[in-house]
Amino acid sequence: MVNVEQEIPLLLAEIERLGTPTANGKHSVKFGKLVRDERCGDIFEALVGTLRAAKKRKIITYDGEMLLQGVHDDVDIVIL
C-alpha cells in the first residue's frame, strides 16, 4: 500500500532535481519529464495519484485535474 505522506516529500525532491527555478524562485518541471524519468518510475508506484494528493494539499499546482502521459506532457508542475 502506498503511503502518500511519505511520497510527497520524495516528489518534491524529484521536482527540484528535474525542474528549474521559476522567476519567483519556485521549482517547476514538465509532467512529461517527470513521468518518463527512470528514477521516478522506480520511486513512485502511482505518480499521478501522488501528484493529485499533493495538489489537493496545496503543496504543488498544475493545470487540470488528471494528467495523462503523452496528452499532458507539456503541463508545468510547480511547487507552491
PDB file of N, CA and C in Angstrom:
ATOM      1  N   MET A   1       0.845  -1.193   0.000  1.00  0.00           N
ATOM      2  CA  MET A   1       0.000   0.000   0.000  1.00  0.00           C
ATOM      3  C   MET A   1       0.884   1.248   0.000  1.00  0.00           C
ATOM      4  N   VAL A   2       0.499   2.221  -0.784  1.00  0.00           N
ATOM      5  CA  VAL A   2       1.270   3.440  -0.938  1.00  0.00           C
ATOM      6  C   VAL A   2       0.933   4.419   0.182  1.00  0.00           C
ATOM      7  N   ASN A   3       1.969   4.973   0.830  1.00  0.00           N
ATOM      8  CA  ASN A   3       1.775   5.980   1.853  1.00  0.00           C
ATOM      9  C   ASN A   3       2.074   7.338   1.233  1.00  0.00           C
ATOM     10  N   VAL A   4       1.027   8.069   0.909  1.00  0.00           N
ATOM     11  CA  VAL A   4       1.163   9.357   0.229  1.00  0.00           C
ATOM     12  C   VAL A   4       1.958  10.350   1.068  1.00  0.00           C
ATOM     13  N   GLU A   5       1.785  10.298   2.379  1.00  0.00           N
ATOM     14  CA  GLU A   5       2.502  11.233   3.251  1.00  0.00           C
ATOM     15  C   GLU A   5       4.015  11.048   3.142  1.00  0.00           C
ATOM     16  N   GLN A   6       4.456   9.839   2.872  1.00  0.00           N
ATOM     17  CA  GLN A   6       5.885   9.583   2.695  1.00  0.00           C
ATOM     18  C   GLN A   6       6.339   9.914   1.282  1.00  0.00           C
ATOM     19  N   GLU A   7       5.439   9.771   0.299  1.00  0.00           N
ATOM     20  CA  GLU A   7       5.808  10.007  -1.091  1.00  0.00           C
ATOM     21  C   GLU A   7       5.864  11.480  -1.462  1.00  0.00           C
ATOM     22  N   ILE A   8       5.076  12.335  -0.828  1.00  0.00           N
ATOM     23  CA  ILE A   8       5.051  13.756  -1.200  1.00  0.00           C
ATOM     24  C   ILE A   8       6.423  14.415  -1.033  1.00  0.00           C
ATOM     25  N   PRO A   9       7.145  14.228   0.079  1.00  0.00           N
ATOM     26  CA  PRO A   9       8.490  14.815   0.167  1.00  0.00           C
ATOM     27  C   PRO A   9       9.440  14.274  -0.913  1.00  0.00           C
ATOM     28  N   LEU A  10       9.291  13.007  -1.262  1.00  0.00           N
ATOM     29  CA  LEU A  10      10.102  12.434  -2.345  1.00  0.00           C
ATOM     30  C   LEU A  10       9.756  13.087  -3.676  1.00  0.00           C
ATOM     31  N   LEU A  11       8.461  13.338  -3.889  1.00  0.00           N
ATOM     32  CA  LEU A  11       8.009  14.007  -5.109  1.00  0.00           C
ATOM     33  C   LEU A  11       8.614  15.405  -5.207  1.00  0.00           C
ATOM     34  N   LEU A  12       8.598  16.146  -4.121  1.00  0.00           N
ATOM     35  CA  LEU A  12       9.163  17.496  -4.123  1.00  0.00           C
ATOM     36  C   LEU A  12      10.658  17.458  -4.451  1.00  0.00           C
ATOM     37  N   ALA A  13      11.356  16.493  -3.906  1.00  0.00           N
ATOM     38  CA  ALA A  13      12.784  16.353  -4.190  1.00  0.00           C
ATOM     39  C   ALA A  13      13.020  16.048  -5.669  1.00  0.00           C
ATOM     40  N   GLU A  14      12.179  15.232  -6.260  1.00  0.00           N
ATOM     41  CA  GLU A  14      12.331  14.892  -7.681  1.00  0.00           C
ATOM     42  C   GLU A  14      11.972  16.071  -8.583  1.00  0.00           C
ATOM     43  N   ILE A  15      10.985  16.864  -8.196  1.00  0.00           N
ATOM     44  CA  ILE A  15      10.646  18.065  -8.972  1.00  0.00           C
ATOM     45  C   ILE A  15      11.824  19.036  -8.935  1.00  0.00           C
ATOM     46  N   GLU A  16      12.448  19.182  -7.779  1.00  0.00           N
ATOM     47  CA  GLU A  16      13.617  20.061  -7.671  1.00  0.00           C
ATOM     48  C   GLU A  16      14.792  19.514  -8.474  1.00  0.00           C
ATOM     49  N   ARG A  17      14.986  18.195  -8.460  1.00  0.00           N
ATOM     50  CA  ARG A  17      16.098  17.582  -9.190  1.00  0.00           C
ATOM     51  C   ARG A  17      15.934  17.736 -10.701  1.00  0.00           C
ATOM     52  N   LEU A  18      14.726  17.508 -11.193  1.00  0.00           N
ATOM     53  CA  LEU A  18      14.479  17.520 -12.630  1.00  0.00           C
ATOM     54  C   LEU A  18      14.079  18.885 -13.178  1.00  0.00           C
ATOM     55  N   GLY A  19      13.546  19.739 -12.315  1.00  0.00           N
ATOM     56  CA  GLY A  19      12.987  21.002 -12.763  1.00  0.00           C
ATOM     57  C   GLY A  19      13.976  22.149 -12.744  1.00  0.00           C
ATOM     58  N   THR A  20      13.434  23.316 -12.976  1.00  0.00           N
ATOM     59  CA  THR A  20      14.216  24.547 -12.948  1.00  0.00           C
ATOM     60  C   THR A  20      13.475  25.570 -12.101  1.00  0.00           C
ATOM     61  N   PRO A  21      14.226  26.492 -11.477  1.00  0.00           N
ATOM     62  CA  PRO A  21      13.560  27.547 -10.702  1.00  0.00           C
ATOM     63  C   PRO A  21      12.787  28.490 -11.627  1.00  0.00           C
ATOM     64  N   THR A  22      11.630  28.913 -11.180  1.00  0.00           N
ATOM     65  CA  THR A  22      10.841  29.891 -11.930  1.00  0.00           C
ATOM     66  C   THR A  22      11.302  31.293 -11.535  1.00  0.00           C
ATOM     67  N   ALA A  23      10.708  32.301 -12.132  1.00  0.00           N
ATOM     68  CA  ALA A  23      11.069  33.694 -11.842  1.00  0.00           C
ATOM     69  C   ALA A  23      10.875  34.036 -10.366  1.00  0.00           C
ATOM     70  N   ASN A  24       9.894  33.405  -9.720  1.00  0.00           N
ATOM     71  CA  ASN A  24       9.644  33.692  -8.301  1.00  0.00           C
ATOM     72  C   ASN A  24      10.389  32.736  -7.369  1.00  0.00           C
ATOM     73  N   GLY A  25      11.318  31.936  -7.928  1.00  0.00           N
ATOM     74  CA  GLY A  25      12.154  31.078  -7.104  1.00  0.00           C
ATOM     75  C   GLY A  25      11.587  29.704  -6.792  1.00  0.00           C
ATOM     76  N   LYS A  26      10.398  29.420  -7.283  1.00  0.00           N
ATOM     77  CA  LYS A  26       9.800  28.101  -7.061  1.00  0.00           C
ATOM     78  C   LYS A  26      10.241  27.164  -8.187  1.00  0.00           C
ATOM     79  N   HIS A  27      10.286  25.880  -7.910  1.00  0.00           N
ATOM     80  CA  HIS A  27      10.716  24.916  -8.927  1.00  0.00           C
ATOM     81  C   HIS A  27       9.532  24.431  -9.755  1.00  0.00           C
ATOM     82  N   SER A  28       9.809  24.198 -11.038  1.00  0.00           N
ATOM     83  CA  SER A  28       8.801  23.747 -11.983  1.00  0.00           C
ATOM     84  C   SER A  28       9.399  22.677 -12.887  1.00  0.00           C
ATOM     85  N   VAL A  29       8.604  21.678 -13.228  1.00  0.00           N
ATOM     86  CA  VAL A  29       9.036  20.628 -14.145  1.00  0.00           C
ATOM     87  C   VAL A  29       7.848  20.260 -15.041  1.00  0.00           C
ATOM     88  N   LYS A  30       8.135  19.892 -16.266  1.00  0.00           N
ATOM     89  CA  LYS A  30       7.085  19.418 -17.175  1.00  0.00           C
ATOM     90  C   LYS A  30       6.665  18.010 -16.756  1.00  0.00           C
ATOM     91  N   PHE A  31       5.380  17.739 -16.851  1.00  0.00           N
ATOM     92  CA  PHE A  31       4.852  16.428 -16.484  1.00  0.00           C
ATOM     93  C   PHE A  31       5.538  15.319 -17.279  1.00  0.00           C
ATOM     94  N   GLY A  32       5.751  15.536 -18.557  1.00  0.00           N
ATOM     95  CA  GLY A  32       6.378  14.521 -19.394  1.00  0.00           C
ATOM     96  C   GLY A  32       7.768  14.145 -18.919  1.00  0.00           C
ATOM     97  N   LYS A  33       8.534  15.125 -18.487  1.00  0.00           N
ATOM     98  CA  LYS A  33       9.884  14.861 -17.996  1.00  0.00           C
ATOM     99  C   LYS A  33       9.825  14.045 -16.701  1.00  0.00           C
ATOM    100  N   LEU A  34       8.892  14.392 -15.835  1.00  0.00           N
ATOM    101  CA  LEU A  34       8.737  13.701 -14.559  1.00  0.00           C
ATOM    102  C   LEU A  34       8.280  12.257 -14.765  1.00  0.00           C
ATOM    103  N   VAL A  35       7.285  12.068 -15.605  1.00  0.00           N
ATOM    104  CA  VAL A  35       6.687  10.744 -15.778  1.00  0.00           C
ATOM    105  C   VAL A  35       7.618   9.798 -16.535  1.00  0.00           C
ATOM    106  N   ARG A  36       8.518  10.325 -17.350  1.00  0.00           N
ATOM    107  CA  ARG A  36       9.425   9.475 -18.125  1.00  0.00           C
ATOM    108  C   ARG A  36      10.763   9.228 -17.428  1.00  0.00           C
ATOM    109  N   ASP A  37      10.988   9.885 -16.307  1.00  0.00           N
ATOM    110  CA  ASP A  37      12.248   9.725 -15.597  1.00  0.00           C
ATOM    111  C   ASP A  37      12.320   8.333 -14.956  1.00  0.00           C
ATOM    112  N   GLU A  38      13.410   7.644 -15.189  1.00  0.00           N
ATOM    113  CA  GLU A  38      13.567   6.276 -14.684  1.00  0.00           C
ATOM    114  C   GLU A  38      13.553   6.223 -13.161  1.00  0.00           C
ATOM    115  N   ARG A  39      14.226   7.166 -12.532  1.00  0.00           N
ATOM    116  CA  ARG A  39      14.276   7.182 -11.067  1.00  0.00           C
ATOM    117  C   ARG A  39      12.879   7.381 -10.477  1.00  0.00           C
ATOM    118  N   CYS A  40      12.097   8.274 -11.072  1.00  0.00           N
ATOM    119  CA  CYS A  40      10.725   8.490 -10.599  1.00  0.00           C
ATOM    120  C   CYS A  40       9.892   7.227 -10.784  1.00  0.00           C
ATOM    121  N   GLY A  41      10.113   6.538 -11.885  1.00  0.00           N
ATOM    122  CA  GLY A  41       9.404   5.291 -12.126  1.00  0.00           C
ATOM    123  C   GLY A  41       9.700   4.247 -11.070  1.00  0.00           C
ATOM    124  N   ASP A  42      10.934   4.264 -10.566  1.00  0.00           N
ATOM    125  CA  ASP A  42      11.321   3.317  -9.515  1.00  0.00           C
ATOM    126  C   ASP A  42      10.758   3.711  -8.150  1.00  0.00           C
ATOM    127  N   ILE A  43      10.650   5.016  -7.904  1.00  0.00           N
ATOM    128  CA  ILE A  43      10.212   5.509  -6.593  1.00  0.00           C
ATOM    129  C   ILE A  43       8.697   5.440  -6.422  1.00  0.00           C
ATOM    130  N   PHE A  44       7.967   5.902  -7.424  1.00  0.00           N
ATOM    131  CA  PHE A  44       6.524   6.101  -7.276  1.00  0.00           C
ATOM    132  C   PHE A  44       5.726   4.976  -7.910  1.00  0.00           C
ATOM    133  N   GLU A  45       4.928   4.332  -7.080  1.00  0.00           N
ATOM    134  CA  GLU A  45       4.047   3.277  -7.560  1.00  0.00           C
ATOM    135  C   GLU A  45       2.911   3.871  -8.389  1.00  0.00           C
ATOM    136  N   ALA A  46       2.429   5.029  -7.963  1.00  0.00           N
ATOM    137  CA  ALA A  46       1.320   5.697  -8.645  1.00  0.00           C
ATOM    138  C   ALA A  46       1.605   7.203  -8.683  1.00  0.00           C
ATOM    139  N   LEU A  47       2.445   7.614  -9.625  1.00  0.00           N
ATOM    140  CA  LEU A  47       2.877   9.011  -9.694  1.00  0.00           C
ATOM    141  C   LEU A  47       1.706   9.974  -9.818  1.00  0.00           C
ATOM    142  N   VAL A  48       0.761   9.673 -10.689  1.00  0.00           N
ATOM    143  CA  VAL A  48      -0.376  10.579 -10.885  1.00  0.00           C
ATOM    144  C   VAL A  48      -1.185  10.715  -9.595  1.00  0.00           C
ATOM    145  N   GLY A  49      -1.332   9.631  -8.854  1.00  0.00           N
ATOM    146  CA  GLY A  49      -2.046   9.685  -7.575  1.00  0.00           C
ATOM    147  C   GLY A  49      -1.308  10.546  -6.561  1.00  0.00           C
ATOM    148  N   THR A  50       0.018  10.442  -6.537  1.00  0.00           N
ATOM    149  CA  THR A  50       0.821  11.263  -5.630  1.00  0.00           C
ATOM    150  C   THR A  50       0.720  12.736  -6.018  1.00  0.00           C
ATOM    151  N   LEU A  51       0.744  13.012  -7.325  1.00  0.00           N
ATOM    152  CA  LEU A  51       0.584  14.398  -7.795  1.00  0.00           C
ATOM    153  C   LEU A  51      -0.772  14.956  -7.379  1.00  0.00           C
ATOM    154  N   ARG A  52      -1.820  14.180  -7.555  1.00  0.00           N
ATOM    155  CA  ARG A  52      -3.166  14.646  -7.186  1.00  0.00           C
ATOM    156  C   ARG A  52      -3.268  14.909  -5.686  1.00  0.00           C
ATOM    157  N   ALA A  53      -2.678  14.021  -4.880  1.00  0.00           N
ATOM    158  CA  ALA A  53      -2.711  14.196  -3.423  1.00  0.00           C
ATOM    159  C   ALA A  53      -1.951  15.456  -3.016  1.00  0.00           C
ATOM    160  N   ALA A  54      -0.793  15.698  -3.636  1.00  0.00           N
ATOM    161  CA  ALA A  54      -0.008  16.904  -3.329  1.00  0.00           C
ATOM    162  C   ALA A  54      -0.748  18.167  -3.771  1.00  0.00           C
ATOM    163  N   LYS A  55      -1.441  18.091  -4.899  1.00  0.00           N
ATOM    164  CA  LYS A  55      -2.218  19.253  -5.366  1.00  0.00           C
ATOM    165  C   LYS A  55      -3.386  19.528  -4.411  1.00  0.00           C
ATOM    166  N   LYS A  56      -4.047  18.469  -3.985  1.00  0.00           N
ATOM    167  CA  LYS A  56      -5.178  18.618  -3.058  1.00  0.00           C
ATOM    168  C   LYS A  56      -4.741  19.272  -1.751  1.00  0.00           C
ATOM    169  N   ARG A  57      -3.504  18.976  -1.316  1.00  0.00           N
ATOM    170  CA  ARG A  57      -2.953  19.552  -0.086  1.00  0.00           C
ATOM    171  C   ARG A  57      -2.302  20.919  -0.322  1.00  0.00           C
ATOM    172  N   LYS A  58      -2.404  21.421  -1.556  1.00  0.00           N
ATOM    173  CA  LYS A  58      -1.872  22.739  -1.951  1.00  0.00           C
ATOM    174  C   LYS A  58      -0.350  22.834  -1.757  1.00  0.00           C
ATOM    175  N   ILE A  59       0.337  21.723  -2.059  1.00  0.00           N
ATOM    176  CA  ILE A  59       1.793  21.668  -1.989  1.00  0.00           C
ATOM    177  C   ILE A  59       2.391  21.940  -3.367  1.00  0.00           C
ATOM    178  N   ILE A  60       1.671  21.494  -4.408  1.00  0.00           N
ATOM    179  CA  ILE A  60       2.048  21.771  -5.792  1.00  0.00           C
ATOM    180  C   ILE A  60       0.820  22.272  -6.521  1.00  0.00           C
ATOM    181  N   THR A  61       1.030  22.759  -7.743  1.00  0.00           N
ATOM    182  CA  THR A  61      -0.098  23.144  -8.580  1.00  0.00           C
ATOM    183  C   THR A  61       0.211  22.770 -10.022  1.00  0.00           C
ATOM    184  N   TYR A  62      -0.837  22.529 -10.783  1.00  0.00           N
ATOM    185  CA  TYR A  62      -0.758  22.304 -12.228  1.00  0.00           C
ATOM    186  C   TYR A  62      -2.153  22.509 -12.799  1.00  0.00           C
ATOM    187  N   ASP A  63      -2.202  22.791 -14.101  1.00  0.00           N
ATOM    188  CA  ASP A  63      -3.485  22.998 -14.764  1.00  0.00           C
ATOM    189  C   ASP A  63      -4.178  21.665 -14.990  1.00  0.00           C
ATOM    190  N   GLY A  64      -5.466  21.641 -14.740  1.00  0.00           N
ATOM    191  CA  GLY A  64      -6.259  20.442 -14.979  1.00  0.00           C
ATOM    192  C   GLY A  64      -6.421  19.604 -13.725  1.00  0.00           C
ATOM    193  N   GLU A  65      -7.218  18.554 -13.867  1.00  0.00           N
ATOM    194  CA  GLU A  65      -7.495  17.655 -12.747  1.00  0.00           C
ATOM    195  C   GLU A  65      -6.646  16.391 -12.825  1.00  0.00           C
ATOM    196  N   MET A  66      -6.649  15.769 -13.986  1.00  0.00           N
ATOM    197  CA  MET A  66      -5.964  14.495 -14.189  1.00  0.00           C
ATOM    198  C   MET A  66      -4.927  14.662 -15.286  1.00  0.00           C
ATOM    199  N   LEU A  67      -3.729  14.157 -15.059  1.00  0.00           N
ATOM    200  CA  LEU A  67      -2.661  14.245 -16.053  1.00  0.00           C
ATOM    201  C   LEU A  67      -2.461  12.878 -16.702  1.00  0.00           C
ATOM    202  N   LEU A  68      -2.365  12.882 -18.035  1.00  0.00           N
ATOM    203  CA  LEU A  68      -2.155  11.657 -18.788  1.00  0.00           C
ATOM    204  C   LEU A  68      -0.878  11.769 -19.600  1.00  0.00           C
ATOM    205  N   GLN A  69      -0.078  10.713 -19.563  1.00  0.00           N
ATOM    206  CA  GLN A  69       1.177  10.695 -20.309  1.00  0.00           C
ATOM    207  C   GLN A  69       0.892  10.880 -21.792  1.00  0.00           C
ATOM    208  N   GLY A  70       1.697  11.710 -22.428  1.00  0.00           N
ATOM    209  CA  GLY A  70       1.520  11.999 -23.842  1.00  0.00           C
ATOM    210  C   GLY A  70       0.640  13.215 -24.046  1.00  0.00           C
ATOM    211  N   VAL A  71      -0.580  13.152 -23.560  1.00  0.00           N
ATOM    212  CA  VAL A  71      -1.547  14.243 -23.730  1.00  0.00           C
ATOM    213  C   VAL A  71      -1.128  15.496 -22.950  1.00  0.00           C
ATOM    214  N   HIS A  72      -0.618  15.320 -21.747  1.00  0.00           N
ATOM    215  CA  HIS A  72      -0.311  16.437 -20.851  1.00  0.00           C
ATOM    216  C   HIS A  72       1.187  16.602 -20.582  1.00  0.00           C
ATOM    217  N   ASP A  73       2.027  16.132 -21.492  1.00  0.00           N
ATOM    218  CA  ASP A  73       3.472  16.191 -21.276  1.00  0.00           C
ATOM    219  C   ASP A  73       4.007  17.608 -21.075  1.00  0.00           C
ATOM    220  N   ASP A  74       3.366  18.615 -21.656  1.00  0.00           N
ATOM    221  CA  ASP A  74       3.840  19.994 -21.559  1.00  0.00           C
ATOM    222  C   ASP A  74       3.247  20.770 -20.381  1.00  0.00           C
ATOM    223  N   VAL A  75       2.491  20.112 -19.525  1.00  0.00           N
ATOM    224  CA  VAL A  75       1.905  20.779 -18.364  1.00  0.00           C
ATOM    225  C   VAL A  75       2.981  20.985 -17.306  1.00  0.00           C
ATOM    226  N   ASP A  76       3.071  22.234 -16.807  1.00  0.00           N
ATOM    227  CA  ASP A  76       4.028  22.554 -15.751  1.00  0.00           C
ATOM    228  C   ASP A  76       3.493  22.145 -14.396  1.00  0.00           C
ATOM    229  N   ILE A  77       4.338  21.468 -13.631  1.00  0.00           N
ATOM    230  CA  ILE A  77       4.032  21.127 -12.239  1.00  0.00           C
ATOM    231  C   ILE A  77       4.924  22.024 -11.396  1.00  0.00           C
ATOM    232  N   VAL A  78       4.324  22.847 -10.533  1.00  0.00           N
ATOM    233  CA  VAL A  78       5.055  23.866  -9.795  1.00  0.00           C
ATOM    234  C   VAL A  78       4.883  23.648  -8.302  1.00  0.00           C
ATOM    235  N   ILE A  79       6.003  23.700  -7.579  1.00  0.00           N
ATOM    236  CA  ILE A  79       5.955  23.631  -6.120  1.00  0.00           C
ATOM    237  C   ILE A  79       5.465  24.978  -5.592  1.00  0.00           C
ATOM    238  N   LEU A  80       4.507  24.952  -4.696  1.00  0.00           N
ATOM    239  CA  LEU A  80       3.978  26.194  -4.115  1.00  0.00           C
ATOM    240  C   LEU A  80       4.775  26.614  -2.900  1.00  0.00           C
TER     241      LEU A  80
END
